[in-house]
Amino acid sequence: MKDADSMTQDNGLRTMKDDLRVDLTDEQVGLFREKGFLRLGRVTTPQEIEWLSGVYDQIVKQRLGVTPEEMTHRLLGDQSPEALVTFLSPEGIVPALKDTLFARNARTIIARLFGVEEAAVLAGWRLFFKPAHGAETPWHQDAAYRPPPHRGGSVWMSLDPATVEDSCLHYIGGSHLGDLRAHYLHHHHLKTDDLDPAQAVACPVAPGEATAHHCKTLHGAGPNQTGRPRRALVIVCQVTGSA
Ligand code: NI
């Protein structure tokens, strides 16, 4: 637990708190409600990305014995890597995550997109990374993983460049307005085939940039065609109260 303790101290976040505040326009909110996803641009500072990257790698190392980067070397010549390595609730290991600019902006963004007060937004963290040469993330709706009501969305931020080659997210616009599709289990992930992949829109992002999506928006990611891991931090939000 020594690592976790040291991670919660000395994060230097106090000084960068007000460096970047995300303010969405009415046009962006309208676009999200129509399409079910939105490219947000930068949602935190380069300094915080550096801190988050360090915390991220320590959490992965604590759990797996290797960082995402070290895993790349270990995998060379080995069996195929997992499509997506997932950790739930990293904020339970490093509570300082909840005090970041990214967390504050994500909550503000979701409240604005759903037209509610920030107090109505319940947030939880996920840590996802796609190993070097990892297979595709199957098409799914996040809502398939949990019981209704399906009111909420995620802010998905990459710590690494996420281009089409690096397995950025792809979305099907307007899919959040339809019903929940039938899913089945596929290599530990839920998958649906009830969609037309030709309608997909790729959303490449730079480190520190994010996308938001509704929990019913169909999304997936292609295989990682590069020799480097693609690390993402995701804040999953549920909106409570009446509509
Ligand atoms: Ni998802």
PDB file of C-alpha atoms and ligand atoms in Angstrom:
ATOM      1  CA  MET A   1       0.000   0.000   0.000  1.00  0.00           C
ATOM      2  CA  LYS A   2       3.047   2.228   0.091  1.00  0.00           C
ATOM      3  CA  ASP A   3       2.555   3.114  -3.556  1.00  0.00           C
ATOM      4  CA  ALA A   4      -1.087   4.030  -3.070  1.00  0.00           C
ATOM      5  CA  ASP A   5      -0.225   6.241  -0.083  1.00  0.00           C
ATOM      6  CA  SER A   6       2.449   8.110  -1.955  1.00  0.00           C
ATOM      7  CA  MET A   7       0.056   8.597  -4.865  1.00  0.00           C
ATOM      8  CA  THR A   8      -2.493  10.364  -2.703  1.00  0.00           C
ATOM      9  CA  GLN A   9       0.050  12.887  -1.484  1.00  0.00           C
ATOM     10  CA  ASP A  10       2.104  15.447  -3.275  1.00  0.00           C
ATOM     11  CA  ASN A  11      -0.069  15.553  -6.368  1.00  0.00           C
ATOM     12  CA  GLY A  12       0.307  19.299  -6.802  1.00  0.00           C
ATOM     13  CA  LEU A  13      -3.268  19.609  -7.991  1.00  0.00           C
ATOM     14  CA  ARG A  14      -4.259  22.590  -5.873  1.00  0.00           C
ATOM     15  CA  THR A  15      -2.272  24.989  -8.014  1.00  0.00           C
ATOM     16  CA  MET A  16      -3.784  23.887 -11.302  1.00  0.00           C
ATOM     17  CA  LYS A  17      -7.437  23.750 -10.251  1.00  0.00           C
ATOM     18  CA  ASP A  18      -8.602  26.768 -12.190  1.00  0.00           C
ATOM     19  CA  ASP A  19      -6.417  26.351 -15.219  1.00  0.00           C
ATOM     20  CA  LEU A  20      -9.040  24.892 -17.479  1.00  0.00           C
ATOM     21  CA  ARG A  21     -12.789  24.993 -17.236  1.00  0.00           C
ATOM     22  CA  VAL A  22     -14.932  23.432 -19.962  1.00  0.00           C
ATOM     23  CA  ASP A  23     -17.949  25.503 -20.986  1.00  0.00           C
ATOM     24  CA  LEU A  24     -20.197  23.881 -23.566  1.00  0.00           C
ATOM     25  CA  THR A  25     -22.171  25.976 -26.049  1.00  0.00           C
ATOM     26  CA  ASP A  26     -25.890  25.463 -26.669  1.00  0.00           C
ATOM     27  CA  GLU A  27     -24.948  24.162 -30.108  1.00  0.00           C
ATOM     28  CA  GLN A  28     -22.747  21.445 -28.568  1.00  0.00           C
ATOM     29  CA  VAL A  29     -25.506  20.436 -26.151  1.00  0.00           C
ATOM     30  CA  GLY A  30     -27.967  20.244 -29.069  1.00  0.00           C
ATOM     31  CA  LEU A  31     -25.542  18.121 -31.068  1.00  0.00           C
ATOM     32  CA  PHE A  32     -25.105  15.697 -28.153  1.00  0.00           C
ATOM     33  CA  ARG A  33     -28.861  15.322 -27.732  1.00  0.00           C
ATOM     34  CA  GLU A  34     -29.265  14.624 -31.450  1.00  0.00           C
ATOM     35  CA  LYS A  35     -26.265  12.338 -31.996  1.00  0.00           C
ATOM     36  CA  GLY A  36     -25.640  10.849 -28.545  1.00  0.00           C
ATOM     37  CA  PHE A  37     -21.940  11.701 -28.575  1.00  0.00           C
ATOM     38  CA  LEU A  38     -19.754  14.793 -28.649  1.00  0.00           C
ATOM     39  CA  ARG A  39     -16.097  15.607 -29.181  1.00  0.00           C
ATOM     40  CA  LEU A  40     -15.113  17.783 -26.236  1.00  0.00           C
ATOM     41  CA  GLY A  41     -11.563  18.821 -26.983  1.00  0.00           C
ATOM     42  CA  ARG A  42      -9.215  19.275 -24.049  1.00  0.00           C
ATOM     43  CA  VAL A  43     -10.716  18.605 -20.605  1.00  0.00           C
ATOM     44  CA  THR A  44      -7.635  18.969 -18.437  1.00  0.00           C
ATOM     45  CA  THR A  45      -4.146  20.482 -18.397  1.00  0.00           C
ATOM     46  CA  PRO A  46      -0.911  18.882 -19.643  1.00  0.00           C
ATOM     47  CA  GLN A  47       0.366  18.949 -16.021  1.00  0.00           C
ATOM     48  CA  GLU A  48      -2.606  16.973 -14.787  1.00  0.00           C
ATOM     49  CA  ILE A  49      -2.280  14.504 -17.689  1.00  0.00           C
ATOM     50  CA  GLU A  50       1.285  13.890 -16.574  1.00  0.00           C
ATOM     51  CA  TRP A  51       0.164  13.244 -12.999  1.00  0.00           C
ATOM     52  CA  LEU A  52      -2.741  11.046 -14.114  1.00  0.00           C
ATOM     53  CA  SER A  53      -0.418   9.023 -16.369  1.00  0.00           C
ATOM     54  CA  GLY A  54       1.877   8.283 -13.419  1.00  0.00           C
ATOM     55  CA  VAL A  55      -1.026   7.277 -11.179  1.00  0.00           C
ATOM     56  CA  TYR A  56      -2.496   5.159 -13.978  1.00  0.00           C
ATOM     57  CA  ASP A  57       0.691   3.195 -14.536  1.00  0.00           C
ATOM     58  CA  GLN A  58       1.169   2.645 -10.784  1.00  0.00           C
ATOM     59  CA  ILE A  59      -2.362   1.281 -10.382  1.00  0.00           C
ATOM     60  CA  VAL A  60      -1.899  -1.099 -13.329  1.00  0.00           C
ATOM     61  CA  LYS A  61       1.491  -2.203 -12.011  1.00  0.00           C
ATOM     62  CA  GLN A  62       0.058  -2.779  -8.533  1.00  0.00           C
ATOM     63  CA  ARG A  63      -2.647  -5.044 -10.015  1.00  0.00           C
ATOM     64  CA  LEU A  64      -0.850  -6.750 -12.911  1.00  0.00           C
ATOM     65  CA  GLY A  65       2.826  -6.505 -11.933  1.00  0.00           C
ATOM     66  CA  VAL A  66       3.606  -4.547 -15.109  1.00  0.00           C
ATOM     67  CA  THR A  67       2.722  -1.127 -16.500  1.00  0.00           C
ATOM     68  CA  PRO A  68       0.842  -0.948 -19.844  1.00  0.00           C
ATOM     69  CA  GLU A  69       4.157  -0.085 -21.515  1.00  0.00           C
ATOM     70  CA  GLU A  70       6.019  -2.975 -19.835  1.00  0.00           C
ATOM     71  CA  MET A  71       3.208  -5.287 -20.885  1.00  0.00           C
ATOM     72  CA  THR A  72       3.954  -4.367 -24.504  1.00  0.00           C
ATOM     73  CA  HIS A  73       7.465  -5.778 -24.227  1.00  0.00           C
ATOM     74  CA  ARG A  74       6.360  -8.834 -22.314  1.00  0.00           C
ATOM     75  CA  LEU A  75       3.786  -9.612 -24.998  1.00  0.00           C
ATOM     76  CA  LEU A  76       6.178  -9.479 -27.910  1.00  0.00           C
ATOM     77  CA  GLY A  77       6.265 -12.925 -29.452  1.00  0.00           C
ATOM     78  CA  ASP A  78       3.739 -14.128 -26.903  1.00  0.00           C
ATOM     79  CA  GLN A  79       0.047 -14.933 -27.259  1.00  0.00           C
ATOM     80  CA  SER A  80      -2.464 -12.355 -28.494  1.00  0.00           C
ATOM     81  CA  PRO A  81      -3.120  -9.576 -25.977  1.00  0.00           C
ATOM     82  CA  GLU A  82      -6.537  -8.973 -24.475  1.00  0.00           C
ATOM     83  CA  ALA A  83      -8.837  -6.676 -26.444  1.00  0.00           C
ATOM     84  CA  LEU A  84      -9.261  -4.355 -23.484  1.00  0.00           C
ATOM     85  CA  VAL A  85      -7.878  -4.426 -19.948  1.00  0.00           C
ATOM     86  CA  THR A  86     -10.417  -2.993 -17.491  1.00  0.00           C
ATOM     87  CA  PHE A  87     -10.183  -1.799 -13.876  1.00  0.00           C
ATOM     88  CA  LEU A  88     -13.240  -0.642 -11.992  1.00  0.00           C
ATOM     89  CA  SER A  89     -13.164   2.141  -9.395  1.00  0.00           C
ATOM     90  CA  PRO A  90      -9.477   3.194  -9.419  1.00  0.00           C
ATOM     91  CA  GLU A  91     -10.626   6.142  -7.266  1.00  0.00           C
ATOM     92  CA  GLY A  92     -10.969   3.600  -4.440  1.00  0.00           C
ATOM     93  CA  ILE A  93      -7.194   3.078  -4.622  1.00  0.00           C
ATOM     94  CA  VAL A  94      -6.268   6.717  -5.234  1.00  0.00           C
ATOM     95  CA  PRO A  95      -8.983   8.977  -3.767  1.00  0.00           C
ATOM     96  CA  ALA A  96      -7.131  12.076  -5.060  1.00  0.00           C
ATOM     97  CA  LEU A  97      -8.494  11.189  -8.526  1.00  0.00           C
ATOM     98  CA  LYS A  98     -11.856  12.527  -7.384  1.00  0.00           C
ATOM     99  CA  ASP A  99     -10.236  15.910  -6.714  1.00  0.00           C
ATOM    100  CA  THR A 100      -8.890  16.438 -10.226  1.00  0.00           C
ATOM    101  CA  LEU A 101      -9.736  19.009 -12.834  1.00  0.00           C
ATOM    102  CA  PHE A 102     -10.777  16.161 -15.138  1.00  0.00           C
ATOM    103  CA  ALA A 103     -13.296  14.915 -12.546  1.00  0.00           C
ATOM    104  CA  ARG A 104     -14.696  18.395 -12.011  1.00  0.00           C
ATOM    105  CA  ASN A 105     -15.011  19.082 -15.737  1.00  0.00           C
ATOM    106  CA  ALA A 106     -16.599  15.684 -16.436  1.00  0.00           C
ATOM    107  CA  ARG A 107     -19.295  16.289 -13.833  1.00  0.00           C
ATOM    108  CA  THR A 108     -19.977  19.789 -15.222  1.00  0.00           C
ATOM    109  CA  ILE A 109     -20.157  18.433 -18.770  1.00  0.00           C
ATOM    110  CA  ILE A 110     -22.606  15.626 -17.964  1.00  0.00           C
ATOM    111  CA  ALA A 111     -24.835  17.958 -15.905  1.00  0.00           C
ATOM    112  CA  ARG A 112     -24.972  20.413 -18.816  1.00  0.00           C
ATOM    113  CA  LEU A 113     -25.598  17.721 -21.451  1.00  0.00           C
ATOM    114  CA  PHE A 114     -28.475  16.241 -19.445  1.00  0.00           C
ATOM    115  CA  GLY A 115     -29.808  19.586 -18.223  1.00  0.00           C
ATOM    116  CA  VAL A 116     -29.540  18.802 -14.503  1.00  0.00           C
ATOM    117  CA  GLU A 117     -27.778  20.223 -11.444  1.00  0.00           C
ATOM    118  CA  GLU A 118     -24.343  18.773 -10.757  1.00  0.00           C
ATOM    119  CA  ALA A 119     -25.685  17.333  -7.493  1.00  0.00           C
ATOM    120  CA  ALA A 120     -27.837  14.971  -9.610  1.00  0.00           C
ATOM    121  CA  VAL A 121     -24.758  13.415 -11.269  1.00  0.00           C
ATOM    122  CA  LEU A 122     -23.306  10.272  -9.660  1.00  0.00           C
ATOM    123  CA  ALA A 123     -19.833   9.532 -10.997  1.00  0.00           C
ATOM    124  CA  GLY A 124     -17.578   6.478 -10.965  1.00  0.00           C
ATOM    125  CA  TRP A 125     -14.217   5.902 -12.622  1.00  0.00           C
ATOM    126  CA  ARG A 126     -13.010   3.244 -15.027  1.00  0.00           C
ATOM    127  CA  LEU A 127      -9.529   2.608 -16.264  1.00  0.00           C
ATOM    128  CA  PHE A 128      -9.379   0.962 -19.690  1.00  0.00           C
ATOM    129  CA  PHE A 129      -6.373   0.270 -21.778  1.00  0.00           C
ATOM    130  CA  LYS A 130      -5.923  -1.358 -25.123  1.00  0.00           C
ATOM    131  CA  PRO A 131      -2.588  -3.199 -25.202  1.00  0.00           C
ATOM    132  CA  ALA A 132      -0.274  -2.852 -28.179  1.00  0.00           C
ATOM    133  CA  HIS A 133      -1.797  -4.950 -30.988  1.00  0.00           C
ATOM    134  CA  GLY A 134      -4.937  -5.529 -28.879  1.00  0.00           C
ATOM    135  CA  ALA A 135      -7.991  -6.779 -30.749  1.00  0.00           C
ATOM    136  CA  GLU A 136     -11.078  -4.701 -31.474  1.00  0.00           C
ATOM    137  CA  THR A 137     -13.514  -3.661 -28.740  1.00  0.00           C
ATOM    138  CA  PRO A 138     -16.879  -5.084 -29.839  1.00  0.00           C
ATOM    139  CA  TRP A 139     -19.837  -2.836 -30.622  1.00  0.00           C
ATOM    140  CA  HIS A 140     -22.001  -2.305 -27.560  1.00  0.00           C
ATOM    141  CA  GLN A 141     -24.148   0.077 -25.559  1.00  0.00           C
ATOM    142  CA  ASP A 142     -22.856   0.730 -22.025  1.00  0.00           C
ATOM    143  CA  ALA A 143     -26.469   0.501 -20.835  1.00  0.00           C
ATOM    144  CA  ALA A 144     -26.389  -3.238 -21.636  1.00  0.00           C
ATOM    145  CA  TYR A 145     -24.070  -3.656 -18.633  1.00  0.00           C
ATOM    146  CA  ARG A 146     -26.515  -2.277 -16.092  1.00  0.00           C
ATOM    147  CA  PRO A 147     -30.176  -2.217 -15.137  1.00  0.00           C
ATOM    148  CA  PRO A 148     -32.474   0.671 -16.084  1.00  0.00           C
ATOM    149  CA  PRO A 149     -33.116   3.560 -15.815  1.00  0.00           C
ATOM    150  CA  HIS A 150     -30.621   4.257 -18.579  1.00  0.00           C
ATOM    151  CA  ARG A 151     -30.079   7.925 -17.974  1.00  0.00           C
ATOM    152  CA  GLY A 152     -26.472   8.994 -17.986  1.00  0.00           C
ATOM    153  CA  GLY A 153     -23.291   9.040 -19.971  1.00  0.00           C
ATOM    154  CA  SER A 154     -19.523   8.827 -19.927  1.00  0.00           C
ATOM    155  CA  VAL A 155     -16.629  11.179 -20.454  1.00  0.00           C
ATOM    156  CA  TRP A 156     -13.852   9.197 -22.157  1.00  0.00           C
ATOM    157  CA  MET A 157     -10.405  10.789 -22.028  1.00  0.00           C
ATOM    158  CA  SER A 158      -7.266   9.389 -23.606  1.00  0.00           C
ATOM    159  CA  LEU A 159      -3.835   9.699 -22.012  1.00  0.00           C
ATOM    160  CA  ASP A 160      -2.190   8.712 -25.299  1.00  0.00           C
ATOM    161  CA  PRO A 161      -2.791   9.693 -28.908  1.00  0.00           C
ATOM    162  CA  ALA A 162      -5.934   7.823 -29.986  1.00  0.00           C
ATOM    163  CA  THR A 163      -6.070   7.787 -33.777  1.00  0.00           C
ATOM    164  CA  VAL A 164      -7.899   5.257 -35.934  1.00  0.00           C
ATOM    165  CA  GLU A 165      -4.701   3.122 -35.898  1.00  0.00           C
ATOM    166  CA  ASP A 166      -4.472   3.459 -32.083  1.00  0.00           C
ATOM    167  CA  SER A 167      -8.045   2.245 -31.609  1.00  0.00           C
ATOM    168  CA  CYS A 168      -9.983   5.458 -31.021  1.00  0.00           C
ATOM    169  CA  LEU A 169     -13.711   5.174 -30.311  1.00  0.00           C
ATOM    170  CA  HIS A 170     -16.293   4.951 -33.109  1.00  0.00           C
ATOM    171  CA  TYR A 171     -19.924   5.933 -32.561  1.00  0.00           C
ATOM    172  CA  ILE A 172     -23.241   5.388 -34.326  1.00  0.00           C
ATOM    173  CA  GLY A 173     -25.014   8.768 -34.278  1.00  0.00           C
ATOM    174  CA  GLY A 174     -28.607   8.809 -33.018  1.00  0.00           C
ATOM    175  CA  SER A 175     -28.446   5.237 -31.680  1.00  0.00           C
ATOM    176  CA  HIS A 176     -29.145   6.464 -28.117  1.00  0.00           C
ATOM    177  CA  LEU A 177     -32.687   7.385 -29.203  1.00  0.00           C
ATOM    178  CA  GLY A 178     -33.611   3.792 -30.048  1.00  0.00           C
ATOM    179  CA  ASP A 179     -34.134   0.741 -27.873  1.00  0.00           C
ATOM    180  CA  LEU A 180     -31.464  -1.196 -26.082  1.00  0.00           C
ATOM    181  CA  ARG A 181     -30.125  -3.777 -28.598  1.00  0.00           C
ATOM    182  CA  ALA A 182     -29.752  -7.477 -27.899  1.00  0.00           C
ATOM    183  CA  HIS A 183     -26.189  -8.221 -26.686  1.00  0.00           C
ATOM    184  CA  TYR A 184     -24.280 -11.449 -26.145  1.00  0.00           C
ATOM    185  CA  LEU A 185     -21.068 -12.286 -24.333  1.00  0.00           C
ATOM    186  CA  HIS A 186     -17.975 -12.270 -26.511  1.00  0.00           C
ATOM    187  CA  HIS A 187     -14.530 -12.800 -24.895  1.00  0.00           C
ATOM    188  CA  HIS A 188     -15.639 -11.223 -21.563  1.00  0.00           C
ATOM    189  CA  HIS A 189     -17.309  -8.234 -23.253  1.00  0.00           C
ATOM    190  CA  LEU A 190     -20.888  -7.627 -24.318  1.00  0.00           C
ATOM    191  CA  LYS A 191     -21.378  -7.365 -28.051  1.00  0.00           C
ATOM    192  CA  THR A 192     -24.218  -6.537 -30.410  1.00  0.00           C
ATOM    193  CA  ASP A 193     -24.470  -7.106 -34.165  1.00  0.00           C
ATOM    194  CA  ASP A 194     -27.655  -5.046 -34.449  1.00  0.00           C
ATOM    195  CA  LEU A 195     -26.162  -2.087 -36.313  1.00  0.00           C
ATOM    196  CA  ASP A 196     -24.735  -0.923 -39.627  1.00  0.00           C
ATOM    197  CA  PRO A 197     -20.967  -0.341 -39.177  1.00  0.00           C
ATOM    198  CA  ALA A 198     -20.994   1.841 -42.316  1.00  0.00           C
ATOM    199  CA  GLN A 199     -22.774   4.508 -40.208  1.00  0.00           C
ATOM    200  CA  ALA A 200     -19.892   4.692 -37.691  1.00  0.00           C
ATOM    201  CA  VAL A 201     -18.077   7.956 -37.031  1.00  0.00           C
ATOM    202  CA  ALA A 202     -14.458   7.799 -35.814  1.00  0.00           C
ATOM    203  CA  CYS A 203     -13.483  10.195 -33.004  1.00  0.00           C
ATOM    204  CA  PRO A 204      -9.686  10.485 -32.836  1.00  0.00           C
ATOM    205  CA  VAL A 205      -8.388  12.468 -29.847  1.00  0.00           C
ATOM    206  CA  ALA A 206      -5.042  13.782 -28.610  1.00  0.00           C
ATOM    207  CA  PRO A 207      -3.828  13.148 -25.034  1.00  0.00           C
ATOM    208  CA  GLY A 208      -6.016  15.134 -22.626  1.00  0.00           C
ATOM    209  CA  GLU A 209      -8.856  15.398 -25.114  1.00  0.00           C
ATOM    210  CA  ALA A 210     -12.133  13.591 -24.540  1.00  0.00           C
ATOM    211  CA  THR A 211     -15.430  12.533 -26.001  1.00  0.00           C
ATOM    212  CA  ALA A 212     -18.763  12.200 -24.205  1.00  0.00           C
ATOM    213  CA  HIS A 213     -21.371   9.589 -25.019  1.00  0.00           C
ATOM    214  CA  HIS A 214     -24.840   8.690 -23.815  1.00  0.00           C
ATOM    215  CA  CYS A 215     -25.084   5.283 -22.115  1.00  0.00           C
ATOM    216  CA  LYS A 216     -27.282   4.036 -24.976  1.00  0.00           C
ATOM    217  CA  THR A 217     -25.039   5.228 -27.806  1.00  0.00           C
ATOM    218  CA  LEU A 218     -23.607   2.351 -29.817  1.00  0.00           C
ATOM    219  CA  HIS A 219     -19.821   2.437 -29.799  1.00  0.00           C
ATOM    220  CA  GLY A 220     -16.783   0.288 -30.347  1.00  0.00           C
ATOM    221  CA  ALA A 221     -13.126   0.549 -31.293  1.00  0.00           C
ATOM    222  CA  GLY A 222     -10.979  -1.057 -33.942  1.00  0.00           C
ATOM    223  CA  PRO A 223      -7.866  -3.106 -33.167  1.00  0.00           C
ATOM    224  CA  ASN A 224      -4.746  -1.339 -31.937  1.00  0.00           C
ATOM    225  CA  GLN A 225      -2.517  -1.547 -34.987  1.00  0.00           C
ATOM    226  CA  THR A 226       0.422   0.077 -33.222  1.00  0.00           C
ATOM    227  CA  GLY A 227       3.171  -1.192 -30.939  1.00  0.00           C
ATOM    228  CA  ARG A 228       2.114   1.091 -28.062  1.00  0.00           C
ATOM    229  CA  PRO A 229      -0.705   0.846 -25.513  1.00  0.00           C
ATOM    230  CA  ARG A 230      -3.673   3.226 -25.663  1.00  0.00           C
ATOM    231  CA  ARG A 231      -4.663   4.235 -22.127  1.00  0.00           C
ATOM    232  CA  ALA A 232      -8.047   5.800 -21.388  1.00  0.00           C
ATOM    233  CA  LEU A 233      -9.633   7.176 -18.228  1.00  0.00           C
ATOM    234  CA  VAL A 234     -13.387   7.179 -18.186  1.00  0.00           C
ATOM    235  CA  ILE A 235     -15.832   8.820 -15.800  1.00  0.00           C
ATOM    236  CA  VAL A 236     -19.143   7.016 -15.963  1.00  0.00           C
ATOM    237  CA  CYS A 237     -22.091   9.077 -14.758  1.00  0.00           C
ATOM    238  CA  GLN A 238     -25.619   8.267 -13.809  1.00  0.00           C
ATOM    239  CA  VAL A 239     -28.140  11.077 -13.694  1.00  0.00           C
ATOM    240  CA  THR A 240     -30.593  10.805 -10.805  1.00  0.00           C
ATOM    241  CA  GLY A 241     -33.910  12.519 -10.089  1.00  0.00           C
ATOM    242  CA  SER A 242     -36.828  13.253 -12.380  1.00  0.00           C
ATOM    243  CA  ALA A 243     -36.370  14.151 -16.041  1.00  0.00           C
TER     244      ALA A 243
HETATM  245 NI    NI B   1     -18.415   1.283 -23.658  1.00  0.00          NI
END
